[in-house]
Amino acid sequence: MLVDTFQRRITYLRLSVTDRCDLRCTYCMPEKMRFLPKAEVLTLEELHRLATAFIAHGVRRIRLTGGEPLVRRDMMDLVRALGRQIGTGLDEVTLTTNGTQLAQHADALAAAGVRRVNVSLDTRDRALFAELTRRDALDKVMEGIAAAKAAGLEVKLNTVALKGRNEDELPDLIAWAHSEGHSVTLIEAMPLGEVDEDRFDHFLSLETVRARLEERWTLTGSDHRTGGPARYFDVAETGGRLGLITPLTQNFCEGCNRVRVTTTGQLYPCLGGGERVDLRAALREGDGDGALQAAMQRAMAIKPLRHSFAIDGPGEAPSQPRHMSVTGG
Ligand code: SAM
Ligand code: SF4
């Protein structure tokens, strides 16, 4: 079992299958993002071996992420392989996607045993979408969301709240999502990696957003838990569920149950920390899984109690030099 020094049991793995992406969200990466050389990236077999080792150590849920997971060609083979392991210690396989290629893959995901997908959608306004992602791809994303629903997948939308950008649209976006049967989780922008803008200019506290939503709707704290950092509210008027992830304004690390592995096999026990263990070296050491298991346990010894993100003023350096697309959002 994987238990850290604060007695938190690790049951959830976020596995990044690529750092590459077909969008360039302005808060996530610069336009001229430098991606990792392909030679450094784990093979499909290595990713699968890693995931299997985590399952053997008590991980029950795996989320595939990136970068954009669906841009990796052999990604569906990994989904199918993990899908076959559901019920053998693994409870679920999910993915976080930007949705641009979801329409092509929705049926295959459902057939492989995926039940839920998180789709990132910050706006339904085509011009704003193009500005925020630097690509004119809203139609494809909307097609992807519709295809996922048609395939019977539960869709949760992830929306980064951004001052002066989507802040006025948030109620409409939430109302639309709830009318479609999708829950929405709002996220505060995190200071991870250099981007071409100052994140301070668009940082929006979710306490502010919540207060504004409460002028319009009745939000009731919900018992719903996913084992993740979101706090949930039921919205009486829309009949839907709203999640809030507040890494900056309200820390949630106490109950952390997860670790992240990058596409080069670097295990980061905390999204907001620099601590890291090289699982790729352990994977390639060739003594069965002994070195890998020892490396996973080393990560437990260095998992920090909490992150300490801050976006307090203009011109601040990111808390971590790594972009979210590297560690896996
Ligand atoms: N490409 C996929 C997507 O966009 O869903 C998966 C990876 S992406 C890094 C995962 C999530 O992280 C997305 O919902 C995205 O909006 C969010 N994200 C990216 N950079 C972020 C940042 N600096 N702060 C907060 N959320 C961020
Ligand atoms: Fe790509 Fe996701 Fe980052 Fe946007 S948030 S650039 S879709 S990895």
PDB file of N, CA and C in Angstrom, residues 10-84:
ATOM      1  N   ILE A  10      -2.754   6.627  -0.684  1.00  0.00           N
ATOM      2  CA  ILE A  10      -2.824   7.021  -2.095  1.00  0.00           C
ATOM      3  C   ILE A  10      -3.621   5.974  -2.871  1.00  0.00           C
ATOM      4  N   THR A  11      -4.762   6.419  -3.380  1.00  0.00           N
ATOM      5  CA  THR A  11      -5.643   5.490  -4.105  1.00  0.00           C
ATOM      6  C   THR A  11      -5.961   5.985  -5.510  1.00  0.00           C
ATOM      7  N   TYR A  12      -5.336   7.106  -5.890  1.00  0.00           N
ATOM      8  CA  TYR A  12      -5.722   7.769  -7.132  1.00  0.00           C
ATOM      9  C   TYR A  12      -4.460   8.196  -7.878  1.00  0.00           C
ATOM     10  N   LEU A  13      -4.392   7.814  -9.140  1.00  0.00           N
ATOM     11  CA  LEU A  13      -3.232   8.159  -9.970  1.00  0.00           C
ATOM     12  C   LEU A  13      -3.673   8.984 -11.166  1.00  0.00           C
ATOM     13  N   ARG A  14      -2.982  10.084 -11.366  1.00  0.00           N
ATOM     14  CA  ARG A  14      -3.156  10.856 -12.607  1.00  0.00           C
ATOM     15  C   ARG A  14      -1.954  10.587 -13.475  1.00  0.00           C
ATOM     16  N   LEU A  15      -2.197   9.979 -14.590  1.00  0.00           N
ATOM     17  CA  LEU A  15      -1.110   9.548 -15.456  1.00  0.00           C
ATOM     18  C   LEU A  15      -1.146  10.370 -16.739  1.00  0.00           C
ATOM     19  N   SER A  16      -0.073  11.103 -16.966  1.00  0.00           N
ATOM     20  CA  SER A  16       0.001  11.921 -18.180  1.00  0.00           C
ATOM     21  C   SER A  16       0.552  11.054 -19.312  1.00  0.00           C
ATOM     22  N   VAL A  17      -0.178  10.986 -20.417  1.00  0.00           N
ATOM     23  CA  VAL A  17       0.256  10.121 -21.516  1.00  0.00           C
ATOM     24  C   VAL A  17       0.993  10.902 -22.605  1.00  0.00           C
ATOM     25  N   THR A  18       0.926  12.215 -22.534  1.00  0.00           N
ATOM     26  CA  THR A  18       1.673  13.063 -23.462  1.00  0.00           C
ATOM     27  C   THR A  18       1.706  14.476 -22.886  1.00  0.00           C
ATOM     28  N   ASP A  19       2.738  15.232 -23.199  1.00  0.00           N
ATOM     29  CA  ASP A  19       2.712  16.649 -22.796  1.00  0.00           C
ATOM     30  C   ASP A  19       2.261  17.512 -23.975  1.00  0.00           C
ATOM     31  N   ARG A  20       2.019  16.882 -25.111  1.00  0.00           N
ATOM     32  CA  ARG A  20       1.649  17.642 -26.312  1.00  0.00           C
ATOM     33  C   ARG A  20       0.176  18.001 -26.309  1.00  0.00           C
ATOM     34  N   CYS A  21      -0.165  19.006 -27.091  1.00  0.00           N
ATOM     35  CA  CYS A  21      -1.554  19.440 -27.122  1.00  0.00           C
ATOM     36  C   CYS A  21      -1.852  20.139 -28.432  1.00  0.00           C
ATOM     37  N   ASP A  22      -3.106  20.045 -28.861  1.00  0.00           N
ATOM     38  CA  ASP A  22      -3.535  20.731 -30.085  1.00  0.00           C
ATOM     39  C   ASP A  22      -4.121  22.110 -29.791  1.00  0.00           C
ATOM     40  N   LEU A  23      -4.228  22.466 -28.515  1.00  0.00           N
ATOM     41  CA  LEU A  23      -4.630  23.827 -28.145  1.00  0.00           C
ATOM     42  C   LEU A  23      -3.468  24.500 -27.420  1.00  0.00           C
ATOM     43  N   ARG A  24      -3.594  25.779 -27.177  1.00  0.00           N
ATOM     44  CA  ARG A  24      -2.547  26.515 -26.447  1.00  0.00           C
ATOM     45  C   ARG A  24      -3.223  27.465 -25.456  1.00  0.00           C
ATOM     46  N   CYS A  25      -3.939  26.901 -24.494  1.00  0.00           N
ATOM     47  CA  CYS A  25      -4.664  27.771 -23.557  1.00  0.00           C
ATOM     48  C   CYS A  25      -3.689  28.762 -22.915  1.00  0.00           C
ATOM     49  N   THR A  26      -4.102  30.012 -22.900  1.00  0.00           N
ATOM     50  CA  THR A  26      -3.159  31.069 -22.529  1.00  0.00           C
ATOM     51  C   THR A  26      -2.679  30.955 -21.084  1.00  0.00           C
ATOM     52  N   TYR A  27      -3.533  30.409 -20.184  1.00  0.00           N
ATOM     53  CA  TYR A  27      -3.134  30.284 -18.776  1.00  0.00           C
ATOM     54  C   TYR A  27      -2.312  29.029 -18.537  1.00  0.00           C
ATOM     55  N   CYS A  28      -2.293  28.127 -19.553  1.00  0.00           N
ATOM     56  CA  CYS A  28      -1.633  26.835 -19.379  1.00  0.00           C
ATOM     57  C   CYS A  28      -0.227  26.823 -19.965  1.00  0.00           C
ATOM     58  N   MET A  29      -0.091  27.343 -21.192  1.00  0.00           N
ATOM     59  CA  MET A  29       1.229  27.276 -21.840  1.00  0.00           C
ATOM     60  C   MET A  29       1.442  28.457 -22.784  1.00  0.00           C
ATOM     61  N   PRO A  30       2.708  28.749 -23.104  1.00  0.00           N
ATOM     62  CA  PRO A  30       2.959  29.818 -24.078  1.00  0.00           C
ATOM     63  C   PRO A  30       2.644  29.338 -25.491  1.00  0.00           C
ATOM     64  N   GLU A  31       2.468  30.253 -26.406  1.00  0.00           N
ATOM     65  CA  GLU A  31       2.215  29.876 -27.811  1.00  0.00           C
ATOM     66  C   GLU A  31       3.345  28.998 -28.335  1.00  0.00           C
ATOM     67  N   LYS A  32       4.575  29.385 -28.021  1.00  0.00           N
ATOM     68  CA  LYS A  32       5.712  28.603 -28.517  1.00  0.00           C
ATOM     69  C   LYS A  32       6.182  27.627 -27.442  1.00  0.00           C
ATOM     70  N   MET A  33       5.302  26.752 -27.055  1.00  0.00           N
ATOM     71  CA  MET A  33       5.620  25.777 -26.008  1.00  0.00           C
ATOM     72  C   MET A  33       6.669  24.799 -26.532  1.00  0.00           C
ATOM     73  N   ARG A  34       7.650  24.502 -25.678  1.00  0.00           N
ATOM     74  CA  ARG A  34       8.644  23.484 -26.072  1.00  0.00           C
ATOM     75  C   ARG A  34       8.221  22.150 -25.470  1.00  0.00           C
ATOM     76  N   PHE A  35       7.917  21.215 -26.355  1.00  0.00           N
ATOM     77  CA  PHE A  35       7.470  19.909 -25.873  1.00  0.00           C
ATOM     78  C   PHE A  35       8.670  18.990 -25.675  1.00  0.00           C
ATOM     79  N   LEU A  36       8.435  17.918 -24.926  1.00  0.00           N
ATOM     80  CA  LEU A  36       9.515  16.980 -24.619  1.00  0.00           C
ATOM     81  C   LEU A  36       9.901  16.184 -25.865  1.00  0.00           C
ATOM     82  N   PRO A  37      11.180  15.864 -26.011  1.00  0.00           N
ATOM     83  CA  PRO A  37      11.574  15.006 -27.134  1.00  0.00           C
ATOM     84  C   PRO A  37      10.868  13.662 -27.018  1.00  0.00           C
ATOM     85  N   LYS A  38      10.387  13.156 -28.148  1.00  0.00           N
ATOM     86  CA  LYS A  38       9.590  11.909 -28.100  1.00  0.00           C
ATOM     87  C   LYS A  38      10.380  10.758 -27.463  1.00  0.00           C
ATOM     88  N   ALA A  39      11.706  10.782 -27.642  1.00  0.00           N
ATOM     89  CA  ALA A  39      12.531   9.673 -27.126  1.00  0.00           C
ATOM     90  C   ALA A  39      12.448   9.562 -25.603  1.00  0.00           C
ATOM     91  N   GLU A  40      12.101  10.671 -24.944  1.00  0.00           N
ATOM     92  CA  GLU A  40      12.055  10.641 -23.469  1.00  0.00           C
ATOM     93  C   GLU A  40      10.741  10.103 -22.917  1.00  0.00           C
ATOM     94  N   VAL A  41       9.772   9.998 -23.819  1.00  0.00           N
ATOM     95  CA  VAL A  41       8.421   9.647 -23.372  1.00  0.00           C
ATOM     96  C   VAL A  41       8.308   8.134 -23.166  1.00  0.00           C
ATOM     97  N   LEU A  42       7.576   7.731 -22.146  1.00  0.00           N
ATOM     98  CA  LEU A  42       7.390   6.297 -21.878  1.00  0.00           C
ATOM     99  C   LEU A  42       6.624   5.640 -23.020  1.00  0.00           C
ATOM    100  N   THR A  43       6.966   4.406 -23.300  1.00  0.00           N
ATOM    101  CA  THR A  43       6.210   3.656 -24.308  1.00  0.00           C
ATOM    102  C   THR A  43       4.870   3.256 -23.709  1.00  0.00           C
ATOM    103  N   LEU A  44       4.010   2.803 -24.579  1.00  0.00           N
ATOM    104  CA  LEU A  44       2.695   2.349 -24.116  1.00  0.00           C
ATOM    105  C   LEU A  44       2.846   1.202 -23.103  1.00  0.00           C
ATOM    106  N   GLU A  45       3.762   0.294 -23.399  1.00  0.00           N
ATOM    107  CA  GLU A  45       3.971  -0.849 -22.498  1.00  0.00           C
ATOM    108  C   GLU A  45       4.461  -0.361 -21.140  1.00  0.00           C
ATOM    109  N   GLU A  46       5.352   0.624 -21.151  1.00  0.00           N
ATOM    110  CA  GLU A  46       5.859   1.147 -19.872  1.00  0.00           C
ATOM    111  C   GLU A  46       4.751   1.844 -19.079  1.00  0.00           C
ATOM    112  N   LEU A  47       3.926   2.609 -19.792  1.00  0.00           N
ATOM    113  CA  LEU A  47       2.815   3.281 -19.099  1.00  0.00           C
ATOM    114  C   LEU A  47       1.899   2.238 -18.457  1.00  0.00           C
ATOM    115  N   HIS A  48       1.668   1.164 -19.192  1.00  0.00           N
ATOM    116  CA  HIS A  48       0.771   0.133 -18.691  1.00  0.00           C
ATOM    117  C   HIS A  48       1.389  -0.602 -17.500  1.00  0.00           C
ATOM    118  N   ARG A  49       2.684  -0.863 -17.596  1.00  0.00           N
ATOM    119  CA  ARG A  49       3.367  -1.543 -16.484  1.00  0.00           C
ATOM    120  C   ARG A  49       3.317  -0.688 -15.221  1.00  0.00           C
ATOM    121  N   LEU A  50       3.536   0.595 -15.443  1.00  0.00           N
ATOM    122  CA  LEU A  50       3.483   1.531 -14.316  1.00  0.00           C
ATOM    123  C   LEU A  50       2.108   1.531 -13.667  1.00  0.00           C
ATOM    124  N   ALA A  51       1.089   1.683 -14.520  1.00  0.00           N
ATOM    125  CA  ALA A  51      -0.283   1.749 -14.002  1.00  0.00           C
ATOM    126  C   ALA A  51      -0.596   0.468 -13.238  1.00  0.00           C
ATOM    127  N   THR A  52      -0.169  -0.662 -13.767  1.00  0.00           N
ATOM    128  CA  THR A  52      -0.449  -1.955 -13.130  1.00  0.00           C
ATOM    129  C   THR A  52       0.244  -2.045 -11.770  1.00  0.00           C
ATOM    130  N   ALA A  53       1.470  -1.505 -11.688  1.00  0.00           N
ATOM    131  CA  ALA A  53       2.174  -1.508 -10.400  1.00  0.00           C
ATOM    132  C   ALA A  53       1.415  -0.648  -9.382  1.00  0.00           C
ATOM    133  N   PHE A  54       0.873   0.481  -9.824  1.00  0.00           N
ATOM    134  CA  PHE A  54       0.101   1.315  -8.897  1.00  0.00           C
ATOM    135  C   PHE A  54      -1.160   0.589  -8.433  1.00  0.00           C
ATOM    136  N   ILE A  55      -1.797  -0.122  -9.359  1.00  0.00           N
ATOM    137  CA  ILE A  55      -3.018  -0.861  -8.970  1.00  0.00           C
ATOM    138  C   ILE A  55      -2.650  -1.917  -7.921  1.00  0.00           C
ATOM    139  N   ALA A  56      -1.531  -2.578  -8.137  1.00  0.00           N
ATOM    140  CA  ALA A  56      -1.100  -3.606  -7.177  1.00  0.00           C
ATOM    141  C   ALA A  56      -0.807  -2.989  -5.808  1.00  0.00           C
ATOM    142  N   HIS A  57      -0.535  -1.666  -5.793  1.00  0.00           N
ATOM    143  CA  HIS A  57      -0.257  -0.980  -4.527  1.00  0.00           C
ATOM    144  C   HIS A  57      -1.456  -0.201  -4.003  1.00  0.00           C
ATOM    145  N   GLY A  58      -2.632  -0.538  -4.452  1.00  0.00           N
ATOM    146  CA  GLY A  58      -3.825   0.031  -3.834  1.00  0.00           C
ATOM    147  C   GLY A  58      -4.464   1.194  -4.577  1.00  0.00           C
ATOM    148  N   VAL A  59      -3.944   1.555  -5.755  1.00  0.00           N
ATOM    149  CA  VAL A  59      -4.603   2.622  -6.515  1.00  0.00           C
ATOM    150  C   VAL A  59      -5.866   2.061  -7.159  1.00  0.00           C
ATOM    151  N   ARG A  60      -6.992   2.738  -6.920  1.00  0.00           N
ATOM    152  CA  ARG A  60      -8.288   2.222  -7.401  1.00  0.00           C
ATOM    153  C   ARG A  60      -8.840   3.025  -8.564  1.00  0.00           C
ATOM    154  N   ARG A  61      -8.316   4.239  -8.727  1.00  0.00           N
ATOM    155  CA  ARG A  61      -8.829   5.066  -9.833  1.00  0.00           C
ATOM    156  C   ARG A  61      -7.650   5.655 -10.593  1.00  0.00           C
ATOM    157  N   ILE A  62      -7.754   5.598 -11.914  1.00  0.00           N
ATOM    158  CA  ILE A  62      -6.699   6.170 -12.747  1.00  0.00           C
ATOM    159  C   ILE A  62      -7.334   7.155 -13.710  1.00  0.00           C
ATOM    160  N   ARG A  63      -6.776   8.361 -13.735  1.00  0.00           N
ATOM    161  CA  ARG A  63      -7.220   9.357 -14.711  1.00  0.00           C
ATOM    162  C   ARG A  63      -6.099   9.594 -15.702  1.00  0.00           C
ATOM    163  N   LEU A  64      -6.389   9.419 -16.967  1.00  0.00           N
ATOM    164  CA  LEU A  64      -5.394   9.677 -18.006  1.00  0.00           C
ATOM    165  C   LEU A  64      -5.531  11.128 -18.430  1.00  0.00           C
ATOM    166  N   THR A  65      -4.389  11.782 -18.551  1.00  0.00           N
ATOM    167  CA  THR A  65      -4.441  13.206 -18.815  1.00  0.00           C
ATOM    168  C   THR A  65      -3.200  13.601 -19.600  1.00  0.00           C
ATOM    169  N   GLY A  66      -2.917  14.898 -19.642  1.00  0.00           N
ATOM    170  CA  GLY A  66      -1.766  15.360 -20.405  1.00  0.00           C
ATOM    171  C   GLY A  66      -1.504  16.814 -20.060  1.00  0.00           C
ATOM    172  N   GLY A  67      -1.076  17.531 -21.019  1.00  0.00           N
ATOM    173  CA  GLY A  67      -1.260  17.533 -22.438  1.00  0.00           C
ATOM    174  C   GLY A  67      -2.659  17.072 -22.823  1.00  0.00           C
ATOM    175  N   GLU A  68      -2.841  16.862 -24.068  1.00  0.00           N
ATOM    176  CA  GLU A  68      -4.139  16.351 -24.503  1.00  0.00           C
ATOM    177  C   GLU A  68      -4.012  14.849 -24.745  1.00  0.00           C
ATOM    178  N   PRO A  69      -4.626  14.034 -23.885  1.00  0.00           N
ATOM    179  CA  PRO A  69      -4.417  12.586 -24.002  1.00  0.00           C
ATOM    180  C   PRO A  69      -4.819  12.029 -25.360  1.00  0.00           C
ATOM    181  N   LEU A  70      -5.853  12.600 -25.967  1.00  0.00           N
ATOM    182  CA  LEU A  70      -6.339  12.004 -27.220  1.00  0.00           C
ATOM    183  C   LEU A  70      -5.468  12.344 -28.434  1.00  0.00           C
ATOM    184  N   VAL A  71      -4.436  13.161 -28.269  1.00  0.00           N
ATOM    185  CA  VAL A  71      -3.530  13.378 -29.414  1.00  0.00           C
ATOM    186  C   VAL A  71      -2.462  12.277 -29.489  1.00  0.00           C
ATOM    187  N   ARG A  72      -2.346  11.473 -28.436  1.00  0.00           N
ATOM    188  CA  ARG A  72      -1.374  10.379 -28.507  1.00  0.00           C
ATOM    189  C   ARG A  72      -2.007   9.208 -29.278  1.00  0.00           C
ATOM    190  N   ARG A  73      -1.302   8.756 -30.324  1.00  0.00           N
ATOM    191  CA  ARG A  73      -1.919   7.791 -31.246  1.00  0.00           C
ATOM    192  C   ARG A  73      -2.338   6.487 -30.598  1.00  0.00           C
ATOM    193  N   ASP A  74      -1.461   5.938 -29.711  1.00  0.00           N
ATOM    194  CA  ASP A  74      -1.786   4.626 -29.153  1.00  0.00           C
ATOM    195  C   ASP A  74      -2.553   4.715 -27.829  1.00  0.00           C
ATOM    196  N   MET A  75      -3.077   5.900 -27.569  1.00  0.00           N
ATOM    197  CA  MET A  75      -3.770   6.136 -26.296  1.00  0.00           C
ATOM    198  C   MET A  75      -4.937   5.168 -26.061  1.00  0.00           C
ATOM    199  N   MET A  76      -5.699   4.896 -27.115  1.00  0.00           N
ATOM    200  CA  MET A  76      -6.871   4.032 -26.923  1.00  0.00           C
ATOM    201  C   MET A  76      -6.460   2.609 -26.556  1.00  0.00           C
ATOM    202  N   ASP A  77      -5.258   2.184 -26.993  1.00  0.00           N
ATOM    203  CA  ASP A  77      -4.792   0.842 -26.602  1.00  0.00           C
ATOM    204  C   ASP A  77      -4.587   0.781 -25.088  1.00  0.00           C
ATOM    205  N   LEU A  78      -4.057   1.867 -24.535  1.00  0.00           N
ATOM    206  CA  LEU A  78      -3.864   1.916 -23.082  1.00  0.00           C
ATOM    207  C   LEU A  78      -5.217   1.908 -22.368  1.00  0.00           C
ATOM    208  N   VAL A  79      -6.161   2.674 -22.901  1.00  0.00           N
ATOM    209  CA  VAL A  79      -7.497   2.710 -22.285  1.00  0.00           C
ATOM    210  C   VAL A  79      -8.103   1.312 -22.296  1.00  0.00           C
ATOM    211  N   ARG A  80      -7.974   0.615 -23.415  1.00  0.00           N
ATOM    212  CA  ARG A  80      -8.546  -0.736 -23.493  1.00  0.00           C
ATOM    213  C   ARG A  80      -7.856  -1.681 -22.515  1.00  0.00           C
ATOM    214  N   ALA A  81      -6.528  -1.568 -22.440  1.00  0.00           N
ATOM    215  CA  ALA A  81      -5.786  -2.458 -21.538  1.00  0.00           C
ATOM    216  C   ALA A  81      -6.203  -2.197 -20.086  1.00  0.00           C
ATOM    217  N   LEU A  82      -6.335  -0.931 -19.712  1.00  0.00           N
ATOM    218  CA  LEU A  82      -6.732  -0.620 -18.333  1.00  0.00           C
ATOM    219  C   LEU A  82      -8.195  -0.974 -18.099  1.00  0.00           C
ATOM    220  N   GLY A  83      -9.005  -0.781 -19.132  1.00  0.00           N
ATOM    221  CA  GLY A  83     -10.429  -1.127 -19.027  1.00  0.00           C
ATOM    222  C   GLY A  83     -10.601  -2.587 -18.644  1.00  0.00           C
ATOM    223  N   ARG A  84      -9.716  -3.436 -19.172  1.00  0.00           N
ATOM    224  CA  ARG A  84      -9.815  -4.867 -18.855  1.00  0.00           C
ATOM    225  C   ARG A  84      -9.439  -5.145 -17.399  1.00  0.00           C
TER     226      ARG A  84
END
